């Protein structure tokens, strides 16, 4: 296991969020519709069967507001991973969590005002709410046992800022239901903040982080692009290819487009979290040091601070003092601003493509983050070879680049792009191969260079 050394301050702050450590609890993981979990009942909590997670009332440091949340029960520094009443906190300790007879969960105040409720689509007869040992709070029928039950509702479907093992981010395509992470507003306020992380379905689906910060009317702008799945990880997170403590999963079929992960060694505790300033981190708990150690975070460098800092057909290279370069066969679209280190106007083709004569070819870029795939088409068939993918691109006059969709094993599948290529970057380590279509004249030039 490779851990980065890190500055510890932010994680420790995060972990001190919960001032009021709940007392040891009744040791039960289930709430029936006859019971309620009351805040003034002296720190009563639900504890999952294996003791990994606890559910109860808590206050973040710096506020007396009360929230119902789920936190790690075995970790000495308390860390909330899920919050129910994010938008409407309680202002005193007279709140309660109840399970209604039809299976709806409610957080209410002393006057029975409902501050939060779960949105089960189907009523359950004789329901129970159970905190499972993976941190998922589920509502099911008491007649089922937890292994075979279909859940009427589960907290894993309504993520806060943390992705836990087994929890999915992405879409149920049948129902259009979408699961996204959203940051806290501030260290004292778990209300949804400016940053969300989810899967964008346009073109070849991509992991995207959006920001509502500095944009009008709360509209969300893409902030960071994790890129498309490449069989080993997301194209924009080359580190994923070398993770050996996780099993990383991605499914894109006609039922769902989702990413999730499992721990290969269950003694490791890890989560993916999007923080208040929009940083995305994968952290692992290190008990000896009592801290959450980041093993990866984004942004790491200038190339990830905004989307496409080098414009269309530009390539960002964080290790070069020039930062931006044009893809071979392209030149700066606006040389003046380009020379002033403003790459946003990007690069234009030197020689127009010559599709009809069939003289175009491809220039190979190695070690890159694939460009924005929202204007791309993907074919995941394992039978499509690199040669077939090339022929497919050549045969389509609007195709400007291609790459293998799946770089696992010997490589398979095919992504073809149309239009200009944006948000391309180089990686010193990892990254994948991209074939950029050029006119014959520009290909000659690069073989001379
Ligand atoms: C509950 O109702 C009482 C009486 O109207 C009121 O004084 C109190 O502030 C209410 N509590 C909350 C949390 O709104
Ligand atoms: C369950 O009961 C509550 C309170 O009467 C109601 O608001 C909610 O819609 C009901 N849920 C279902 C699934 O019927
Ligand atoms: C689950 O198993 C229990 C007993 O093992 C059974 O009574 C129940 O009907 C099963 N439920 C489903 C949905 O299969
Ligand atoms: C999508 O949601 C429906 C309704 O809740 C459910 O029956 C179905 O199993 C879900 N699909 C997947 C792939 O989870
Ligand atoms: C979010 O994480 C980044 C990277 O670790 C850190 O620099 C920043 O201070 C964090 N923001 C907050 C509000 O904790
Ligand atoms: C095809 O190639 C010839 C010779 O290079 C060139 O003169 C002609 O303009 C090309 N045709 C098209 C449609 O680009
Ligand atoms: C990618 O290729 C590997 C090796 O051939 C294969 O096991 C895997 O199922 C492929 N992934 C997808 C999503 O098709
Ligand atoms: C690509 O960029 C050029 C300017 O460099 C522009 O003229 C052209 O319309 C763009 N193509 C597409 C498909 O957006």
Coordinates of C-alpha atoms in Angstrom, one line a residue, residues 96-402:
X96 CA -36.5 12.3 17.3
X97 CA -36.1 9.8 14.5
X98 CA -39.2 7.7 13.9
X99 CA -40.2 5.0 11.5
X100 CA -43.8 5.3 10.5
X101 CA -46.0 2.3 10.1
X102 CA -45.9 2.6 6.3
X103 CA -42.1 2.5 6.2
X104 CA -41.3 6.3 6.0
X105 CA -38.5 7.6 8.2
X106 CA -39.0 11.0 9.8
X107 CA -36.9 13.4 11.8
X108 CA -39.3 15.6 13.9
X109 CA -38.9 18.4 16.5
X110 CA -40.7 18.7 19.8
X111 CA -43.9 19.9 18.1
X112 CA -43.9 17.0 15.6
X113 CA -42.9 19.3 12.8
X114 CA -41.3 17.1 10.1
X115 CA -37.8 18.4 9.4
X116 CA -36.8 15.5 7.1
X117 CA -38.5 12.4 5.8
X118 CA -37.4 9.5 3.6
X119 CA -39.1 9.2 0.3
X120 CA -40.1 5.6 -0.1
X121 CA -41.9 5.0 -3.3
X122 CA -43.7 1.9 -2.0
X123 CA -45.3 1.4 1.4
X124 CA -43.9 -1.5 3.4
X125 CA -46.0 -3.6 5.7
X126 CA -44.5 -4.2 9.2
X127 CA -41.4 -2.2 8.4
X128 CA -38.1 -2.1 10.2
X129 CA -35.2 0.3 9.7
X130 CA -31.8 -1.3 10.1
X131 CA -28.3 0.1 10.1
X132 CA -26.2 -2.4 8.1
X133 CA -22.5 -3.0 8.8
X134 CA -21.5 -1.3 5.6
X135 CA -23.0 2.0 6.8
X136 CA -26.3 1.7 4.8
X137 CA -29.5 2.6 6.7
X138 CA -32.2 0.5 5.1
X139 CA -36.0 0.2 5.4
X140 CA -37.3 -3.3 4.8
X141 CA -40.1 -5.6 5.7
X142 CA -39.6 -7.3 9.0
X143 CA -40.7 -10.5 7.3
X144 CA -37.6 -10.6 5.1
X145 CA -34.2 -11.2 6.5
X146 CA -31.5 -8.6 5.6
X147 CA -29.8 -10.9 3.1
X148 CA -32.8 -11.5 0.8
X149 CA -34.8 -8.3 1.4
X150 CA -35.4 -5.7 -1.3
X151 CA -35.1 -2.4 0.4
X152 CA -38.0 0.1 0.3
X153 CA -35.5 2.8 1.0
X154 CA -31.7 3.0 1.6
X155 CA -29.4 5.9 2.7
X156 CA -26.9 4.7 0.1
X157 CA -29.2 6.1 -2.5
X158 CA -29.0 9.6 -1.0
X159 CA -25.3 10.3 -0.5
X160 CA -24.0 13.2 1.5
X161 CA -20.3 14.0 0.8
X162 CA -18.8 10.5 1.2
X163 CA -18.8 7.4 -1.1
X164 CA -18.4 4.3 1.0
X165 CA -17.5 0.8 -0.2
X166 CA -20.6 -0.8 -1.9
X167 CA -22.3 2.6 -2.4
X168 CA -23.0 3.6 -6.0
X169 CA -22.6 6.9 -7.7
X170 CA -24.5 7.3 -11.0
X171 CA -27.8 6.5 -12.7
X172 CA -30.6 3.9 -12.7
X173 CA -31.5 4.3 -16.4
X174 CA -34.9 2.6 -15.9
X175 CA -36.2 5.2 -13.4
X176 CA -33.8 8.1 -14.2
X177 CA -32.8 8.1 -10.6
X178 CA -29.3 9.7 -10.1
X179 CA -27.0 9.4 -7.1
X180 CA -24.4 12.2 -6.6
X181 CA -22.1 13.2 -3.8
X182 CA -22.5 16.8 -2.6
X183 CA -20.1 18.8 -0.4
X184 CA -21.1 20.3 3.0
X185 CA -21.7 24.0 2.9
X186 CA -19.2 24.6 5.6
X187 CA -17.6 22.8 8.5
X188 CA -20.6 23.7 10.7
X189 CA -23.3 23.2 8.0
X190 CA -23.9 19.9 6.3
X191 CA -26.5 21.5 3.9
X192 CA -25.6 20.7 0.2
X193 CA -22.7 23.0 -0.7
X194 CA -21.3 24.3 -4.0
X195 CA -19.8 21.0 -5.3
X196 CA -21.3 17.8 -6.6
X197 CA -19.7 14.7 -8.0
X198 CA -21.6 12.4 -10.4
X199 CA -21.7 10.7 -13.7
X200 CA -22.5 12.6 -16.9
X201 CA -24.3 10.5 -19.5
X202 CA -23.5 12.5 -22.6
X203 CA -21.4 10.6 -25.1
X204 CA -19.1 8.1 -23.4
X205 CA -20.2 8.6 -19.8
X206 CA -17.7 10.5 -17.6
X207 CA -17.1 11.2 -13.9
X208 CA -17.6 14.9 -13.5
X209 CA -17.5 17.4 -10.6
X210 CA -19.8 20.4 -10.9
X211 CA -19.6 23.7 -9.2
X212 CA -22.5 26.1 -8.6
X213 CA -20.0 28.6 -7.2
X214 CA -19.8 31.9 -9.1
X215 CA -22.5 30.8 -11.6
X216 CA -25.9 32.3 -12.0
X217 CA -29.1 31.1 -10.4
X218 CA -27.4 28.0 -9.0
X219 CA -26.7 26.5 -12.4
X220 CA -23.9 24.0 -12.3
X221 CA -20.7 24.4 -14.3
X222 CA -18.4 21.4 -14.8
X223 CA -15.4 22.0 -12.5
X224 CA -13.3 18.9 -12.9
X225 CA -13.5 16.0 -15.3
X226 CA -12.6 12.6 -14.0
X227 CA -13.1 11.4 -17.6
X228 CA -14.5 8.2 -19.0
X229 CA -14.0 4.7 -17.5
X230 CA -11.2 2.8 -19.3
X231 CA -11.5 -0.6 -17.8
X232 CA -9.0 0.1 -15.0
X233 CA -10.1 3.4 -13.7
X234 CA -11.2 6.8 -14.8
X235 CA -9.0 8.3 -17.5
X236 CA -8.5 11.5 -15.4
X237 CA -7.3 9.5 -12.3
X238 CA -4.3 7.4 -13.6
X239 CA -3.5 6.5 -10.0
X240 CA -6.5 4.3 -10.0
X241 CA -4.7 1.9 -12.3
X242 CA -2.2 1.0 -9.5
X243 CA -4.6 0.7 -6.5
X244 CA -4.3 -2.7 -5.1
X245 CA -6.4 -2.4 -2.0
X246 CA -9.7 -1.7 -3.8
X247 CA -11.8 -3.5 -6.4
X248 CA -13.1 -0.7 -8.6
X249 CA -16.3 -1.3 -10.5
X250 CA -18.1 0.4 -13.3
X251 CA -21.2 -0.7 -15.1
X252 CA -22.6 0.9 -18.2
X253 CA -25.5 -1.1 -19.7
X254 CA -29.1 -0.4 -20.6
X255 CA -30.1 -0.7 -16.9
X256 CA -27.6 1.5 -15.1
X257 CA -24.4 3.6 -15.4
X258 CA -22.7 3.5 -12.1
X259 CA -19.3 3.5 -10.3
X260 CA -18.6 1.9 -7.0
X261 CA -15.7 0.2 -5.2
X262 CA -15.2 -2.6 -2.6
X263 CA -12.3 -3.1 -0.2
X264 CA -10.2 -6.2 -1.0
X265 CA -9.0 -6.2 2.6
X266 CA -11.9 -5.4 4.8
X267 CA -9.6 -4.2 7.7
X268 CA -8.9 -1.1 5.6
X269 CA -11.3 1.7 6.0
X270 CA -11.6 4.1 3.0
X271 CA -13.9 6.6 1.4
X272 CA -14.1 9.1 -1.4
X273 CA -15.1 12.5 -0.2
X274 CA -15.8 15.9 -1.8
X275 CA -15.0 18.7 0.6
X276 CA -16.4 22.3 1.0
X277 CA -13.8 23.8 -1.3
X278 CA -14.4 21.2 -4.0
X279 CA -11.4 19.1 -3.5
X280 CA -11.9 15.4 -4.1
X281 CA -10.0 13.0 -1.9
X282 CA -9.7 9.3 -1.5
X283 CA -8.7 8.8 2.1
X284 CA -7.7 5.7 4.2
X285 CA -7.9 5.6 8.0
X286 CA -4.6 5.0 9.7
X287 CA -5.3 4.0 13.3
X288 CA -1.8 4.3 14.6
X289 CA -1.6 7.9 13.5
X290 CA -5.3 8.5 14.1
X291 CA -5.8 10.3 10.9
X292 CA -7.4 10.1 7.4
X293 CA -4.5 9.8 5.0
X294 CA -5.2 11.0 1.5
X295 CA -3.9 8.5 -1.1
X296 CA -5.2 10.6 -3.9
X297 CA -6.7 14.0 -4.3
X298 CA -7.7 16.4 -7.0
X299 CA -6.9 19.0 -8.1
X300 CA -3.2 18.1 -7.7
X301 CA -1.8 20.6 -10.2
X302 CA -2.5 23.5 -12.5
X303 CA -3.9 21.3 -15.2
X304 CA -6.8 20.3 -12.9
X305 CA -7.7 23.7 -11.5
X306 CA -10.2 24.3 -14.2
X307 CA -11.6 22.4 -17.1
X308 CA -9.5 22.7 -20.4
X309 CA -7.0 25.4 -19.4
X310 CA -5.2 24.9 -22.7
X311 CA -8.3 25.3 -24.8
X312 CA -9.4 23.2 -27.8
X313 CA -6.7 21.0 -29.3
X314 CA -4.3 22.2 -26.6
X315 CA -2.5 19.8 -24.2
X316 CA -1.8 20.7 -20.6
X317 CA 1.5 19.6 -19.2
X318 CA 1.9 20.4 -15.5
X319 CA 5.6 19.4 -15.6
X320 CA 6.5 21.9 -18.4
X321 CA 7.2 25.5 -17.6
X322 CA 5.1 26.5 -20.7
X323 CA 2.2 24.5 -19.4
X324 CA 0.2 24.5 -22.7
X325 CA 1.3 23.0 -26.0
X326 CA -0.7 22.4 -29.2
X327 CA -1.3 18.9 -30.4
X328 CA 1.1 18.2 -33.3
X329 CA -0.5 19.5 -36.5
X330 CA -2.2 22.4 -34.7
X331 CA -0.9 25.9 -33.9
X332 CA -2.1 28.6 -31.4
X333 CA -5.4 30.0 -32.5
X334 CA -4.5 33.3 -30.8
X335 CA -0.7 33.6 -30.8
X336 CA -0.7 36.9 -28.8
X337 CA -2.6 35.5 -25.8
X338 CA -0.9 32.2 -26.1
X339 CA 2.5 33.8 -25.8
X340 CA 1.2 35.6 -22.7
X341 CA 0.5 32.1 -21.2
X342 CA -3.2 32.3 -21.7
X343 CA -4.0 29.0 -23.4
X344 CA -7.8 29.3 -23.3
X345 CA -8.2 30.1 -27.0
X346 CA -6.6 26.8 -27.8
X347 CA -5.2 25.6 -31.1
X348 CA -6.3 25.5 -34.7
X349 CA -5.5 22.9 -37.4
X350 CA -2.6 23.8 -39.7
X351 CA -3.9 21.9 -42.7
X352 CA -7.5 21.0 -43.2
X353 CA -8.4 17.3 -43.2
X354 CA -8.7 15.7 -46.6
X355 CA -11.2 13.0 -45.9
X356 CA -12.5 12.4 -49.5
X357 CA -9.0 11.7 -50.9
X358 CA -8.3 9.2 -48.1
X359 CA -4.9 10.7 -47.3
X360 CA -5.5 11.5 -43.6
X361 CA -3.6 9.6 -41.0
X362 CA -3.2 9.6 -37.2
X363 CA -0.7 11.1 -34.8
X364 CA -0.2 9.1 -31.6
X365 CA -0.3 10.9 -28.3
X366 CA 0.9 8.8 -25.3
X367 CA 0.3 9.1 -21.6
X368 CA -2.8 11.4 -21.8
X369 CA -6.0 12.0 -20.1
X370 CA -8.6 11.4 -22.9
X371 CA -10.3 14.6 -24.1
X372 CA -13.8 15.4 -23.1
X373 CA -16.0 12.5 -24.3
X374 CA -19.3 14.3 -24.3
X375 CA -18.9 14.6 -28.1
X376 CA -17.8 11.0 -28.6
X377 CA -19.3 7.6 -29.3
X378 CA -18.2 4.5 -27.5
X379 CA -18.4 0.9 -28.4
X380 CA -17.4 -1.4 -25.6
X381 CA -17.4 -4.7 -27.7
X382 CA -14.4 -6.7 -26.7
X383 CA -14.2 -7.9 -30.3
X384 CA -13.4 -4.4 -31.7
X385 CA -9.6 -4.2 -32.3
X386 CA -7.5 -1.0 -32.5
X387 CA -7.3 -1.5 -36.3
X388 CA -11.0 -1.7 -36.6
X389 CA -11.4 1.4 -34.5
X390 CA -8.9 3.3 -36.8
X391 CA -10.8 2.2 -39.9
X392 CA -14.1 3.3 -38.3
X393 CA -12.6 6.8 -37.6
X394 CA -11.1 7.1 -41.1
X395 CA -14.4 6.1 -42.7
X396 CA -16.3 9.0 -40.9
X397 CA -15.3 12.4 -42.2
X398 CA -16.4 14.0 -39.0
X399 CA -14.2 11.8 -36.8
X400 CA -11.2 13.7 -35.4
X401 CA -9.6 11.1 -33.0
X402 CA -10.0 7.6 -31.6

